[in-house]
Coordinates of C-alpha atoms and ligand atoms in Angstrom, one line a residue:
Chain J
M1 CA -28.0 13.1 9.9
S2 CA -30.0 10.1 10.5
L3 CA -29.4 6.7 9.0
T4 CA -31.7 5.2 6.4
E5 CA -33.0 1.7 6.7
Q6 CA -30.5 0.6 4.0
Q7 CA -27.7 2.2 5.7
I8 CA -28.6 0.6 9.0
E9 CA -28.4 -2.8 7.1
R10 CA -25.2 -2.0 5.2
Y11 CA -23.4 -0.7 8.3
S12 CA -24.9 -3.2 10.7
R13 CA -21.7 -4.8 11.7
H14 CA -20.2 -1.5 12.6
I15 CA -23.2 -0.3 14.3
I16 CA -23.4 -3.3 16.7
L17 CA -19.8 -2.4 17.8
E18 CA -20.0 -0.6 21.1
Q19 CA -17.2 1.8 20.1
V20 CA -19.0 2.8 16.8
G21 CA -22.7 2.5 17.0
G22 CA -25.1 4.6 15.0
T23 CA -23.5 7.8 16.1
G24 CA -20.0 6.6 15.0
Q25 CA -21.4 5.5 11.6
E26 CA -22.9 8.8 11.2
K27 CA -19.6 10.3 12.1
L28 CA -17.9 8.3 9.3
L29 CA -20.5 9.3 6.8
S30 CA -19.9 13.0 7.5
S31 CA -16.1 12.5 7.4
K32 CA -13.6 13.2 4.7
V33 CA -10.4 11.2 4.0
L34 CA -7.8 12.0 1.4
I35 CA -5.7 9.1 -0.1
I36 CA -2.5 10.3 -1.8
G37 CA -1.5 7.6 -4.2
A38 CA -3.9 5.0 -5.7
G39 CA -1.2 2.4 -5.6
G40 CA -0.3 -0.5 -3.3
L41 CA -1.1 1.1 -0.1
G42 CA -3.9 3.3 -1.3
A43 CA -5.7 0.3 -3.0
P44 CA -6.7 -1.5 0.2
A45 CA -7.2 1.8 2.1
G46 CA -9.6 3.1 -0.6
L47 CA -11.5 -0.1 -0.8
Y48 CA -12.0 -0.5 3.0
L49 CA -12.7 3.2 3.6
A50 CA -15.4 3.2 0.9
A51 CA -16.8 -0.1 2.3
A52 CA -16.8 1.5 5.9
G53 CA -18.8 4.4 4.7
V54 CA -16.4 7.3 5.0
G55 CA -18.7 9.9 3.4
T56 CA -16.2 11.6 1.3
I57 CA -13.0 10.1 -0.1
G58 CA -10.5 11.9 -2.2
I59 CA -7.8 10.2 -4.3
V60 CA -4.7 11.8 -5.8
D61 CA -2.7 10.2 -8.5
S62 CA -1.3 11.2 -11.9
D63 CA -0.5 7.7 -13.2
K64 CA -2.3 5.2 -15.5
V65 CA -2.6 1.5 -14.5
D66 CA 0.3 -0.6 -15.6
L67 CA 0.4 -4.4 -15.9
S68 CA 3.2 -4.4 -13.3
N69 CA 1.0 -2.7 -10.7
L70 CA -1.7 -5.5 -10.6
Q71 CA 0.6 -7.8 -8.4
R72 CA -0.1 -5.6 -5.4
Q73 CA -2.5 -2.7 -6.3
I74 CA -5.7 -4.7 -5.9
I75 CA -8.1 -1.8 -6.5
H76 CA -7.0 -2.0 -10.1
H77 CA -8.1 -5.0 -12.5
T78 CA -6.5 -6.5 -15.6
N79 CA -8.9 -4.6 -17.9
D80 CA -8.0 -1.3 -16.3
V81 CA -4.4 -1.4 -17.7
G82 CA -4.0 2.0 -19.4
V83 CA -6.8 3.6 -17.6
E84 CA -6.1 6.6 -15.1
K85 CA -5.6 5.2 -11.7
V86 CA -7.9 7.6 -10.0
K87 CA -10.7 6.6 -12.4
S88 CA -10.1 2.9 -12.0
A89 CA -10.1 3.4 -8.2
E90 CA -13.2 5.4 -8.3
N91 CA -15.1 2.9 -10.3
K92 CA -14.3 0.0 -7.6
M93 CA -15.2 2.3 -4.7
R94 CA -18.5 3.4 -6.2
A95 CA -19.2 -0.2 -6.9
I96 CA -18.6 -1.2 -3.3
N97 CA -20.5 1.7 -2.0
P98 CA -22.6 4.1 -4.1
D99 CA -23.5 5.9 -0.8
I100 CA -20.4 8.0 -0.7
T101 CA -18.8 10.9 -2.6
I102 CA -15.5 10.2 -4.4
R103 CA -13.4 13.1 -5.4
T104 CA -10.6 12.5 -7.9
Y105 CA -7.4 14.4 -8.5
Q106 CA -5.6 13.4 -11.7
T107 CA -2.4 15.1 -10.7
R108 CA 0.8 14.7 -8.7
V109 CA 1.0 16.7 -5.4
N110 CA 3.5 19.4 -5.4
A111 CA 4.4 22.4 -3.2
E112 CA 1.9 24.5 -5.0
N113 CA -1.2 22.4 -5.1
I114 CA -1.0 20.2 -2.0
S115 CA -2.2 22.7 0.6
D116 CA -5.5 23.5 -1.3
I117 CA -6.2 19.8 -1.6
I118 CA -5.4 18.6 1.9
R119 CA -7.2 21.4 3.7
Q120 CA -10.6 20.0 2.7
Y121 CA -10.0 16.7 4.5
D122 CA -10.1 15.4 8.1
F123 CA -7.4 12.9 7.6
V124 CA -4.7 12.1 5.0
I125 CA -3.4 8.7 4.1
D126 CA 0.1 8.8 2.5
G127 CA 0.1 6.0 0.0
T128 CA 2.9 7.3 -2.1
D129 CA 5.9 5.5 -3.2
N130 CA 8.6 8.1 -3.3
F131 CA 10.5 10.0 -0.8
P132 CA 10.0 13.6 -2.0
A133 CA 6.1 13.1 -1.8
K134 CA 6.5 11.6 1.6
F135 CA 8.4 14.7 2.8
L136 CA 5.9 17.1 1.0
I137 CA 2.9 15.4 2.6
N138 CA 4.4 15.5 6.1
D139 CA 5.4 19.2 5.7
A140 CA 2.0 20.2 4.1
C141 CA 0.1 18.4 6.8
Y142 CA 2.3 20.1 9.5
F143 CA 1.5 23.6 8.0
N144 CA -2.1 22.9 7.5
K145 CA -2.6 21.0 10.8
V146 CA -4.0 17.8 9.1
P147 CA -3.4 14.6 10.8
F148 CA -2.1 11.8 8.5
S149 CA -0.9 8.2 8.4
H150 CA 2.7 7.7 7.0
A151 CA 3.6 4.3 5.7
G152 CA 6.3 2.6 3.7
I153 CA 7.0 -0.9 2.3
L154 CA 10.0 -2.4 0.9
R155 CA 10.7 -6.1 0.1
F156 CA 9.3 -8.0 3.0
H157 CA 9.1 -5.1 5.4
G158 CA 6.5 -2.5 6.2
Q159 CA 6.0 0.3 8.7
L160 CA 3.6 3.0 9.6
I161 CA 3.2 5.9 12.0
T162 CA 0.3 8.3 12.6
V163 CA 1.2 11.9 12.9
L164 CA -0.9 14.7 14.6
P165 CA 1.0 17.7 13.4
G166 CA 2.5 19.9 16.0
E167 CA 1.6 17.3 18.7
T168 CA 3.4 14.1 17.9
T169 CA 6.5 12.9 16.2
C170 CA 6.6 13.7 12.5
Y171 CA 8.5 12.0 9.6
R172 CA 11.1 14.6 9.7
C173 CA 11.7 14.2 13.4
I174 CA 12.9 10.6 12.3
F175 CA 14.4 11.4 8.9
N176 CA 15.6 15.0 8.4
S177 CA 15.5 14.9 4.7
P178 CA 15.3 12.4 1.8
P179 CA 18.3 9.9 1.5
P180 CA 21.1 10.8 -0.8
A181 CA 20.7 9.5 -4.4
N182 CA 23.5 7.1 -4.3
A183 CA 22.0 5.5 -1.1
V184 CA 18.7 4.7 -2.6
P185 CA 18.4 0.9 -3.2
S186 CA 19.1 -0.2 -6.7
C187 CA 16.4 -2.0 -8.5
S188 CA 17.8 -5.4 -7.7
Q189 CA 17.4 -4.7 -4.0
A190 CA 14.0 -3.1 -4.3
G191 CA 10.7 -5.0 -5.0
V192 CA 8.0 -5.8 -2.6
L193 CA 5.8 -8.7 -1.5
G194 CA 2.4 -7.7 -3.0
V195 CA 0.4 -8.8 0.0
L196 CA 2.4 -6.5 2.2
A197 CA 0.9 -3.5 0.6
G198 CA -2.5 -4.9 1.6
V199 CA -1.4 -5.5 5.2
I200 CA 0.1 -2.0 5.7
G201 CA -2.6 -0.2 3.6
S202 CA -5.3 -1.7 5.7
L203 CA -3.6 -0.8 8.9
Q204 CA -3.6 2.9 7.6
A205 CA -7.2 2.6 6.9
T206 CA -7.7 1.4 10.6
E207 CA -5.9 4.5 11.9
A208 CA -8.1 6.8 9.8
I209 CA -11.2 5.2 11.2
K210 CA -9.9 5.3 14.8
Y211 CA -9.0 8.9 14.4
L212 CA -12.4 9.8 12.8
L213 CA -14.3 8.0 15.5
G214 CA -11.9 9.1 18.3
I215 CA -11.5 5.5 19.6
G216 CA -8.6 3.4 20.7
D217 CA -4.9 4.3 20.7
L218 CA -3.4 5.8 17.6
L219 CA 0.1 4.9 16.5
T220 CA 1.3 8.4 17.5
N221 CA 5.0 8.6 18.6
T222 CA 5.2 5.1 17.7
L223 CA 6.3 3.3 14.5
L224 CA 4.8 0.0 13.9
T225 CA 7.2 -2.3 12.0
Y226 CA 6.2 -5.6 10.4
D227 CA 8.5 -8.2 9.0
A228 CA 6.5 -10.7 6.9
L229 CA 9.4 -13.3 6.8
T230 CA 9.7 -13.6 10.6
M231 CA 6.2 -12.3 11.4
D232 CA 7.7 -10.0 13.9
V233 CA 5.6 -7.1 14.7
R234 CA 7.1 -4.4 16.8
K235 CA 6.1 -1.1 18.1
V236 CA 9.0 1.4 18.3
R237 CA 8.6 4.3 20.6
L238 CA 9.9 7.4 18.7
N239 CA 9.8 10.6 20.7
R240 CA 9.7 14.1 19.1
N241 CA 12.9 15.4 18.1
A242 CA 13.9 18.8 19.4
N243 CA 16.1 19.1 16.4
C244 CA 13.5 18.3 13.9
P245 CA 14.0 20.8 11.0
L246 CA 10.1 21.1 10.8
C247 CA 8.5 20.8 14.2
G248 CA 11.6 21.1 16.4
E249 CA 12.6 24.1 18.6
N250 CA 14.5 25.9 15.8
P251 CA 12.7 25.0 12.6
Q252 CA 14.6 25.5 9.4
I253 CA 11.7 24.7 7.1
T254 CA 9.3 27.4 7.2
E255 CA 7.6 26.9 3.9
L256 CA 6.7 24.1 1.4
K257 CA 9.1 23.3 -1.2
D258 CA 9.6 20.2 -3.5
E259 CA 12.4 17.8 -2.7
K260 CA 14.4 16.4 -5.6
Q261 CA 13.2 13.0 -7.0
V262 CA 15.6 10.2 -6.9
V263 CA 14.8 7.8 -9.7
C264 CA 15.7 4.3 -10.4
D265 CA 14.2 3.1 -13.5
L266 CA 13.9 -0.6 -14.0
K267 CA 13.8 -0.5 -17.7
N268 CA 17.1 1.6 -18.0
C269 CA 18.7 0.3 -14.9
K270 CA 22.1 -1.5 -15.2
C271 CA 21.8 -3.1 -12.0
Chain P
M1 CA 28.6 -5.6 26.9
N2 CA 25.1 -6.0 26.1
L3 CA 22.9 -3.7 24.0
V4 CA 19.3 -4.1 22.8
V5 CA 19.3 -3.6 19.0
N6 CA 15.8 -3.4 17.4
G7 CA 14.4 -5.1 20.4
K8 CA 17.1 -7.9 20.4
E9 CA 19.8 -8.6 23.0
T10 CA 23.1 -8.1 21.3
N11 CA 26.5 -8.7 22.7
I12 CA 29.1 -6.2 21.4
T13 CA 32.9 -5.3 22.1
D14 CA 33.3 -2.4 24.5
G15 CA 33.9 1.0 23.1
L16 CA 32.0 0.5 19.8
T17 CA 30.7 3.6 18.2
V18 CA 27.3 3.9 16.5
S19 CA 29.1 3.9 13.1
Q20 CA 30.9 0.6 14.0
L21 CA 27.7 -0.9 15.2
L22 CA 26.2 -0.2 11.8
V23 CA 29.0 -2.2 10.1
Q24 CA 28.9 -5.0 12.8
E25 CA 25.2 -5.3 12.3
N26 CA 25.6 -5.7 8.6
V27 CA 23.7 -2.7 7.7
K28 CA 24.4 -2.3 4.0
M29 CA 22.9 1.0 3.3
P30 CA 23.7 3.2 6.4
D31 CA 22.5 6.3 4.6
M32 CA 19.0 4.7 4.5
V33 CA 19.0 4.4 8.3
S34 CA 18.1 6.7 11.1
V35 CA 19.4 5.6 14.5
E36 CA 17.5 6.1 17.7
L37 CA 19.6 5.9 20.9
N38 CA 17.7 5.4 24.1
G39 CA 14.5 7.1 22.9
Q40 CA 16.2 10.0 21.0
I41 CA 17.0 10.3 17.4
L42 CA 20.7 10.6 16.9
K43 CA 22.1 13.2 14.5
R44 CA 23.9 11.5 11.6
T45 CA 27.0 13.7 12.3
K46 CA 27.2 12.1 15.7
F47 CA 27.4 8.5 14.6
E48 CA 31.1 8.5 14.5
E49 CA 31.7 10.1 17.9
T50 CA 29.0 8.4 20.0
T51 CA 30.3 5.5 21.9
L52 CA 27.8 2.9 23.0
K53 CA 27.3 2.0 26.6
D54 CA 26.1 -1.1 28.4
D55 CA 22.3 -1.6 28.3
D56 CA 21.8 1.1 25.5
K57 CA 18.8 0.7 23.4
V58 CA 19.4 1.2 19.7
E59 CA 16.8 1.2 17.0
F60 CA 17.8 1.2 13.4
I61 CA 14.9 2.8 11.4
Y62 CA 14.9 2.3 7.6
F63 CA 13.7 4.6 4.9
M64 CA 10.9 2.9 3.0
G65 CA 9.0 4.0 0.0
G66 CA 6.1 2.2 -1.5
G67 CA 7.8 -0.8 -3.0
S68 CA 7.9 0.7 -6.5
V69 CA 11.1 0.8 -8.2
V70 CA 10.8 4.6 -8.6
N71 CA 12.2 5.4 -5.1
Ligands
LIG301 ZN1 9.1 16.7 13.6

């Protein structure tokens, strides 16, 4: 692939970077990244990866845009309320960069469909907001050997880790299984500072680009934690866990299955 | 004795277990926390029986979703 004049201009600030250059930009243009969840984390990731010229971007989400999403899901605008999130996200990404291919999956990932989707991509961004999906993505990426970025945000805290399945610490190395239902924060303890999604989702996009280009040090075996109130940023070294039920010495998980969803519904919550 | 908890020097009474440290450090939802002790994730079933030693490095790692109320 060689860059057109327009592409050279569009991506000039990448191309002049020694670590990217024309070759790196061509690499990005021929890369495929899947974003699962077009919400708080997926929004900035999708926008930046589109702008960066990642050639094929897939987005998975089954939801429609809700007014309460707009506080943090910056890929969706006020007039998108009621529109499928994947459609709304696709429109913004195309507007930023008509140069790339967007594939949309208006669905929820489950044990049946996830492998067929992720297998087509070089890197996966977990932008989901629930634990069953996070465990499913971890397990599916492990079985299909697709690297991914895991992230979570809550209140004023965010964290992320990059996983090269079978090589580096996975989500189940840290957390064996989803938290028990009665341990999950009640609605009054949940909530999130909107901009936090932008910070952490952008870091996930950074990891994707670094992985695709093969530059720098990935956040592998390392959890980056960010506290917006104190502005403490920490890198916590997390070694692989020999007792990991997925990638440990005696794995108990040998096939994909859906974990139970634990729901706290704000509208019906008595908290 | 002194521990490093989430990167911060912390003084605790001798003989404290991991379970007791979770209480002392005011961790409100211990089921939402994984504990790493000196670079290794500690099994939840070992929290009660594991006594902390001088200079131990402890990390509390919290479960986080996507900030949605559906967590
Ligand atoms: Zn593992």
